[in-house]
Amino acid sequence: MKVFNAKNAAEDYMSLHTLTYSTPEMTLLKFARWLGEMVDVECKMDAEKCPNDDGMHPKHRVPRLMLYIEEREEEYRFDVSDEFLPTGAVTTLFSKVKDQVQRREEGKKKEEESIGKKSGDESKNFKFCIACGTRLDMYASFCIECGAEQA
């Protein structure tokens, strides 16, 4: 089965082109135009067996899209995940942010544990909504059930 490898095509395009001052529509149009550009490829067949009649053997001109067509044995499954997986320079940025968030959460847990140990009561880590009585985090400003502002 022949399949278009869109992921590799998009990664190649993004590595060669800057997105400075581009809208999503402009980027998509440029990407489509880039895929349609004619490129020279080497023919790996003998001149007698070459199916192209363009008279340019051993080089041929084909749309760049053809470079990303792959032959696969198994059924192709589209990756429809909406999860953001950072790559390149963004990976470094997100790893720093992730580390900061983890440190902040660990600090909150230690603080909550020390408050609980000082008072000897775990019930100090939560409160109840003043409007509906739902159990809330001690620092919640709004109720997650009714939306009432907490004092």
XYZ file of N, CA and C in Angstrom:
453
model
N 0.845 -1.163 0.000
C 0.000 0.000 0.000
C 0.898 1.236 0.000
N 0.589 2.196 -0.852
C 1.361 3.437 -0.901
C 0.710 4.473 0.009
N 1.548 5.131 0.803
C 1.067 6.075 1.809
C 1.904 7.342 1.752
N 1.253 8.494 1.922
C 1.943 9.779 1.990
C 2.414 10.000 3.421
N 3.701 10.170 3.627
C 4.262 10.394 4.953
C 4.253 11.898 5.239
N 3.123 12.393 5.702
C 2.936 13.826 5.936
C 3.825 14.340 7.061
N 4.074 13.502 8.058
C 4.896 13.936 9.191
C 6.309 14.289 8.726
N 6.928 13.415 7.942
C 8.278 13.705 7.446
C 8.278 14.915 6.525
N 7.247 15.038 5.690
C 7.163 16.185 4.786
C 7.066 17.482 5.585
N 6.212 17.497 6.608
C 6.049 18.702 7.428
C 7.334 19.034 8.181
N 8.012 18.013 8.721
C 9.261 18.259 9.444
C 10.339 18.804 8.512
N 10.420 18.265 7.294
C 11.395 18.777 6.327
C 11.094 20.226 5.968
N 9.819 20.526 5.756
C 9.429 21.892 5.401
C 9.767 22.851 6.543
N 9.410 22.464 7.769
C 9.633 23.335 8.919
C 11.125 23.544 9.182
N 11.946 22.558 8.868
C 13.379 22.713 9.103
C 14.025 23.637 8.076
N 13.385 23.818 6.929
C 13.954 24.649 5.864
C 13.345 26.049 5.780
N 12.198 26.265 6.412
C 11.496 27.541 6.274
C 11.216 28.155 7.634
N 11.318 29.460 7.696
C 11.006 30.181 8.922
C 9.519 30.514 8.951
N 8.962 30.598 10.138
C 7.549 30.937 10.280
C 7.365 32.380 10.730
N 8.412 33.168 10.645
C 8.334 34.563 11.042
C 7.314 35.289 10.183
N 6.450 36.029 10.820
C 5.419 36.828 10.156
C 4.515 35.979 9.260
N 4.201 34.765 9.672
C 3.309 33.908 8.892
C 2.042 33.625 9.674
N 0.932 33.682 8.976
C -0.332 33.256 9.560
C -0.476 31.767 9.274
N -1.348 31.058 9.986
C -1.547 29.633 9.690
C -1.965 29.392 8.239
N -2.809 30.273 7.700
C -3.259 30.107 6.316
C -2.098 30.255 5.344
N -1.235 31.251 5.604
C -0.093 31.487 4.725
C 0.878 30.306 4.791
N 1.104 29.790 5.998
C 1.995 28.647 6.161
C 1.463 27.435 5.408
N 0.163 27.186 5.527
C -0.443 26.050 4.833
C -0.347 26.206 3.322
N -0.604 27.402 2.817
C -0.502 27.637 1.374
C 0.934 27.448 0.881
N 1.896 27.960 1.644
C 3.303 27.800 1.257
C 3.719 26.329 1.293
N 3.236 25.598 2.289
C 3.549 24.176 2.399
C 2.977 23.399 1.214
N 1.737 23.697 0.844
C 1.118 23.022 -0.306
C 1.876 23.350 -1.592
N 2.262 24.601 -1.757
C 3.025 25.003 -2.942
C 4.389 24.304 -2.957
N 5.023 24.201 -1.785
C 6.316 23.528 -1.669
C 6.202 22.058 -2.071
N 5.116 21.387 -1.626
C 4.915 19.984 -1.995
C 4.704 19.816 -3.496
N 4.133 20.816 -4.145
C 3.857 20.739 -5.574
C 5.015 21.137 -6.468
N 6.084 21.691 -5.898
C 7.239 22.103 -6.711
C 7.855 20.899 -7.407
N 8.301 21.112 -8.626
C 8.957 20.049 -9.385
C 10.418 19.953 -8.951
N 10.864 18.735 -8.659
C 12.244 18.497 -8.248
C 12.848 17.401 -9.117
N 14.164 17.419 -9.228
C 14.871 16.386 -9.986
C 15.168 15.202 -9.074
N 14.891 14.001 -9.571
C 15.199 12.779 -8.828
C 15.982 11.840 -9.728
N 16.804 11.031 -9.104
C 17.582 10.031 -9.836
C 16.706 8.813 -10.097
N 16.736 8.309 -11.306
C 16.024 7.084 -11.654
C 16.949 5.917 -11.336
N 16.445 4.962 -10.593
C 17.261 3.822 -10.189
C 17.102 2.634 -11.133
N 16.389 2.821 -12.234
C 16.153 1.741 -13.191
C 17.084 1.873 -14.388
N 17.183 0.799 -15.136
C 17.927 0.846 -16.390
C 17.145 1.687 -17.384
N 17.830 2.254 -18.353
C 17.190 3.112 -19.353
C 16.110 2.366 -20.121
N 16.301 1.057 -20.367
C 15.309 0.287 -21.118
C 14.053 0.022 -20.293
N 14.206 -0.106 -18.978
C 13.078 -0.437 -18.108
C 12.385 0.796 -17.536
N 12.945 1.961 -17.744
C 12.397 3.195 -17.167
C 11.014 3.479 -17.752
N 9.982 3.623 -16.889
C 8.624 3.849 -17.385
C 8.363 5.290 -17.830
N 9.236 6.217 -17.484
C 9.009 7.621 -17.833
C 9.426 7.898 -19.272
N 8.580 8.587 -19.990
C 8.854 8.921 -21.388
C 9.267 10.371 -21.549
N 9.829 10.961 -20.504
C 10.182 12.377 -20.596
C 11.529 12.606 -21.269
N 12.263 11.536 -21.577
C 13.546 11.660 -22.262
C 14.649 12.231 -21.394
N 14.471 12.239 -20.101
C 15.462 12.838 -19.199
C 16.228 11.789 -18.398
N 16.135 10.512 -18.771
C 16.787 9.455 -18.005
C 18.282 9.733 -17.888
N 18.950 9.620 -16.774
C 18.561 9.013 -15.510
C 17.921 9.973 -14.505
N 17.701 11.231 -14.865
C 17.023 12.159 -13.953
C 15.622 12.425 -14.471
N 14.706 12.624 -13.532
C 13.328 12.934 -13.887
C 12.839 14.075 -13.013
N 11.847 14.776 -13.481
C 11.228 15.853 -12.706
C 9.873 15.360 -12.226
N 9.701 15.382 -10.907
C 8.443 14.950 -10.298
C 8.068 15.962 -9.218
N 6.786 16.028 -8.852
C 6.409 16.889 -7.722
C 7.081 16.386 -6.440
N 7.479 17.304 -5.582
C 8.158 16.941 -4.334
C 7.303 15.974 -3.514
N 6.014 16.055 -3.637
C 5.099 15.166 -2.925
C 5.472 13.700 -3.137
N 5.936 13.356 -4.331
C 6.274 11.965 -4.649
C 7.456 11.450 -3.827
N 8.274 12.345 -3.289
C 9.405 11.926 -2.467
C 8.949 11.387 -1.114
N 7.720 11.716 -0.717
C 7.205 11.309 0.587
C 6.180 10.185 0.491
N 6.052 9.577 -0.676
C 5.176 8.423 -0.834
C 5.983 7.190 -0.454
N 5.447 6.404 0.480
C 6.148 5.219 0.967
C 5.311 3.976 0.717
N 5.988 2.875 0.571
C 5.323 1.580 0.430
C 5.305 0.934 1.810
N 4.117 0.542 2.280
C 3.997 -0.069 3.600
C 3.250 -1.389 3.494
N 3.683 -2.335 4.310
C 3.044 -3.655 4.342
C 1.748 -3.605 5.152
N 1.840 -3.034 6.356
C 0.694 -3.032 7.258
C -0.241 -1.858 6.950
N -1.434 -1.948 7.506
C -2.414 -0.883 7.307
C -1.925 0.387 7.998
N -2.036 1.497 7.317
C -1.563 2.777 7.849
C -2.588 3.346 8.814
N -2.131 3.762 9.978
C -3.017 4.380 10.973
C -2.585 5.834 11.143
N -3.545 6.729 11.015
C -3.253 8.147 11.166
C -3.022 8.472 12.629
N -2.080 9.360 12.892
C -1.834 9.838 14.245
C -2.755 11.025 14.469
N -3.848 10.798 15.185
C -4.833 11.853 15.398
C -4.742 12.428 16.808
N -3.651 12.174 17.477
C -3.465 12.675 18.824
C -3.316 14.197 18.801
N -4.001 14.861 19.722
C -3.892 16.311 19.842
C -2.819 16.706 20.849
N -2.110 15.717 21.383
C -1.086 15.995 22.378
C 0.095 16.704 21.724
N 0.549 17.773 22.358
C 1.679 18.537 21.835
C 2.972 17.877 22.273
N 3.772 17.465 21.312
C 5.077 16.891 21.591
C 6.133 17.836 21.039
N 6.796 18.607 21.907
C 7.763 19.589 21.424
C 8.981 18.929 20.794
N 9.537 19.594 19.773
C 10.744 19.109 19.107
C 11.724 20.263 18.971
N 12.965 19.947 18.698
C 13.974 20.969 18.440
C 14.221 21.877 19.626
N 14.341 23.175 19.342
C 14.643 24.165 20.377
C 13.507 24.275 21.386
N 12.295 23.987 20.959
C 11.141 24.077 21.852
C 11.249 23.033 22.963
N 11.880 21.900 22.682
C 12.043 20.849 23.681
C 12.795 21.379 24.892
N 13.853 22.130 24.658
C 14.648 22.689 25.743
C 13.805 23.642 26.578
N 13.047 24.497 25.915
C 12.198 25.453 26.612
C 11.165 24.735 27.471
N 10.459 23.750 26.909
C 9.412 23.064 27.651
C 9.975 22.200 28.768
N 11.175 21.665 28.613
C 11.750 20.872 29.699
C 12.045 21.771 30.894
N 12.480 23.015 30.649
C 12.731 23.960 31.742
C 11.427 24.311 32.448
N 10.382 24.577 31.675
C 9.081 24.922 32.252
C 8.540 23.750 33.058
N 8.668 22.543 32.507
C 8.175 21.350 33.187
C 8.900 21.154 34.513
N 10.219 21.363 34.525
C 10.997 21.232 35.752
C 10.544 22.247 36.800
N 10.271 23.485 36.377
C 9.821 24.519 37.309
C 8.468 24.155 37.912
N 7.556 23.643 37.095
C 6.231 23.251 37.582
C 6.363 22.106 38.580
N 7.205 21.124 38.270
C 7.397 20.001 39.183
C 7.976 20.466 40.516
N 8.957 21.378 40.478
C 9.541 21.889 41.716
C 8.492 22.645 42.540
N 7.654 23.440 41.857
C 6.615 24.200 42.548
C 5.614 23.253 43.223
N 5.216 22.182 42.502
C 4.266 21.227 43.072
C 4.873 20.485 44.264
N 6.146 20.119 44.155
C 6.816 19.454 45.271
C 6.884 20.381 46.480
N 7.149 21.667 46.240
C 7.187 22.646 47.322
C 5.835 22.790 48.004
N 4.754 22.793 47.213
C 3.404 22.884 47.788
C 3.101 21.665 48.651
N 3.489 20.475 48.153
C 3.226 19.256 48.919
C 3.966 19.284 50.252
N 5.227 19.720 50.225
C 6.009 19.792 51.463
C 5.386 20.794 52.428
N 4.925 21.929 51.879
C 4.297 22.957 52.711
C 3.013 22.427 53.339
N 2.202 21.731 52.532
C 0.947 21.181 53.044
C 1.210 20.118 54.103
N 2.244 19.304 53.876
C 2.585 18.276 54.858
C 3.033 18.910 56.172
N 3.824 19.975 56.075
C 4.300 20.626 57.299
C 3.150 21.305 58.034
N 2.186 21.873 57.305
C 1.016 22.492 57.943
C 0.191 21.426 58.640
N 0.009 20.295 57.971
C -0.756 19.191 58.555
C -0.084 18.629 59.790
N 1.248 18.540 59.796
C 1.980 18.003 60.942
C 1.924 18.968 62.116
N 1.985 20.268 61.822
C 1.964 21.270 62.895
C 0.625 21.265 63.609
N -0.454 21.180 62.834
C -1.776 21.233 63.441
C -2.223 19.862 63.908
N -1.590 18.814 63.369
C -1.977 17.466 63.757
C -3.303 17.060 63.154
N -3.791 17.813 62.168
C -5.105 17.539 61.594
C -5.033 17.695 60.081
N -5.412 16.660 59.351
C -5.388 16.707 57.890
C -6.533 17.541 57.324
N -7.549 17.861 58.105
C -8.709 18.600 57.605
C -8.374 20.049 57.271
N -7.201 20.521 57.593
C -6.809 21.901 57.297
C -6.414 22.087 55.836
N -6.299 21.002 55.056
C -5.883 21.091 53.667
C -7.048 21.334 52.716
N -8.256 21.448 53.248
C -9.404 21.712 52.384
C -10.424 22.555 53.131
N -11.379 23.075 52.366
C -12.486 23.829 52.949
C -13.739 23.473 52.166
N -14.881 23.993 52.615
C -16.143 23.724 51.942
C -16.688 24.992 51.313
N -17.378 24.833 50.179
C -17.985 25.967 49.482
C -19.033 26.618 50.378
N -19.056 27.952 50.402
C -20.010 28.669 51.240
C -21.417 28.632 50.666
N -21.545 28.297 49.370
C -22.862 28.270 48.741
C -23.463 26.866 48.682
N -22.672 25.872 48.245
C -23.247 24.537 48.035
C -22.635 23.453 48.913
N -21.545 23.737 49.600
C -20.949 22.774 50.519
C -19.977 21.790 49.896
N -19.605 21.986 48.644
C -18.655 21.090 47.979
C -17.271 21.230 48.602
N -16.581 20.107 48.757
C -15.222 20.122 49.307
C -14.279 20.741 48.277
N -13.475 21.731 48.702
C -12.577 22.469 47.817
C -11.164 22.476 48.374
N -10.214 22.781 47.513
C -8.835 22.995 47.924
C -8.796 24.216 48.840
N -7.896 24.225 49.787
C -7.808 25.310 50.763
C -7.620 26.675 50.110
N -6.952 26.720 48.949
C -6.636 27.994 48.314
C -7.553 28.313 47.135
N -8.664 27.587 46.987
C -9.578 27.809 45.864
C -10.280 29.151 46.008
N -10.378 29.895 44.903
C -11.071 31.180 44.905
C -12.519 31.031 44.472
N -12.805 29.978 43.690
C -14.149 29.733 43.181
C -14.505 28.270 43.382
N -15.791 27.997 43.535
C -16.277 26.629 43.682
C -16.272 25.942 42.321
N -15.831 24.689 42.281
C -15.786 23.954 41.016
C -17.157 23.424 40.614
N -18.110 23.406 41.536
C -19.460 22.930 41.230
C -20.404 24.067 40.842
N -20.527 25.060 41.726
C -21.519 26.119 41.484
C -20.900 27.426 40.986
N -19.578 27.580 41.089
C -18.912 28.782 40.602
C -18.918 29.942 41.576
N -19.412 29.725 42.784
C -19.490 30.805 43.772
C -18.094 31.241 44.207
N -17.920 32.553 44.344
C -16.639 33.092 44.791
C -16.478 32.798 46.276
N -15.297 32.353 46.655
C -15.027 31.996 48.047
C -14.371 33.172 48.759
N -14.650 33.302 50.034
C -14.113 34.415 50.822
C -12.689 34.164 51.231
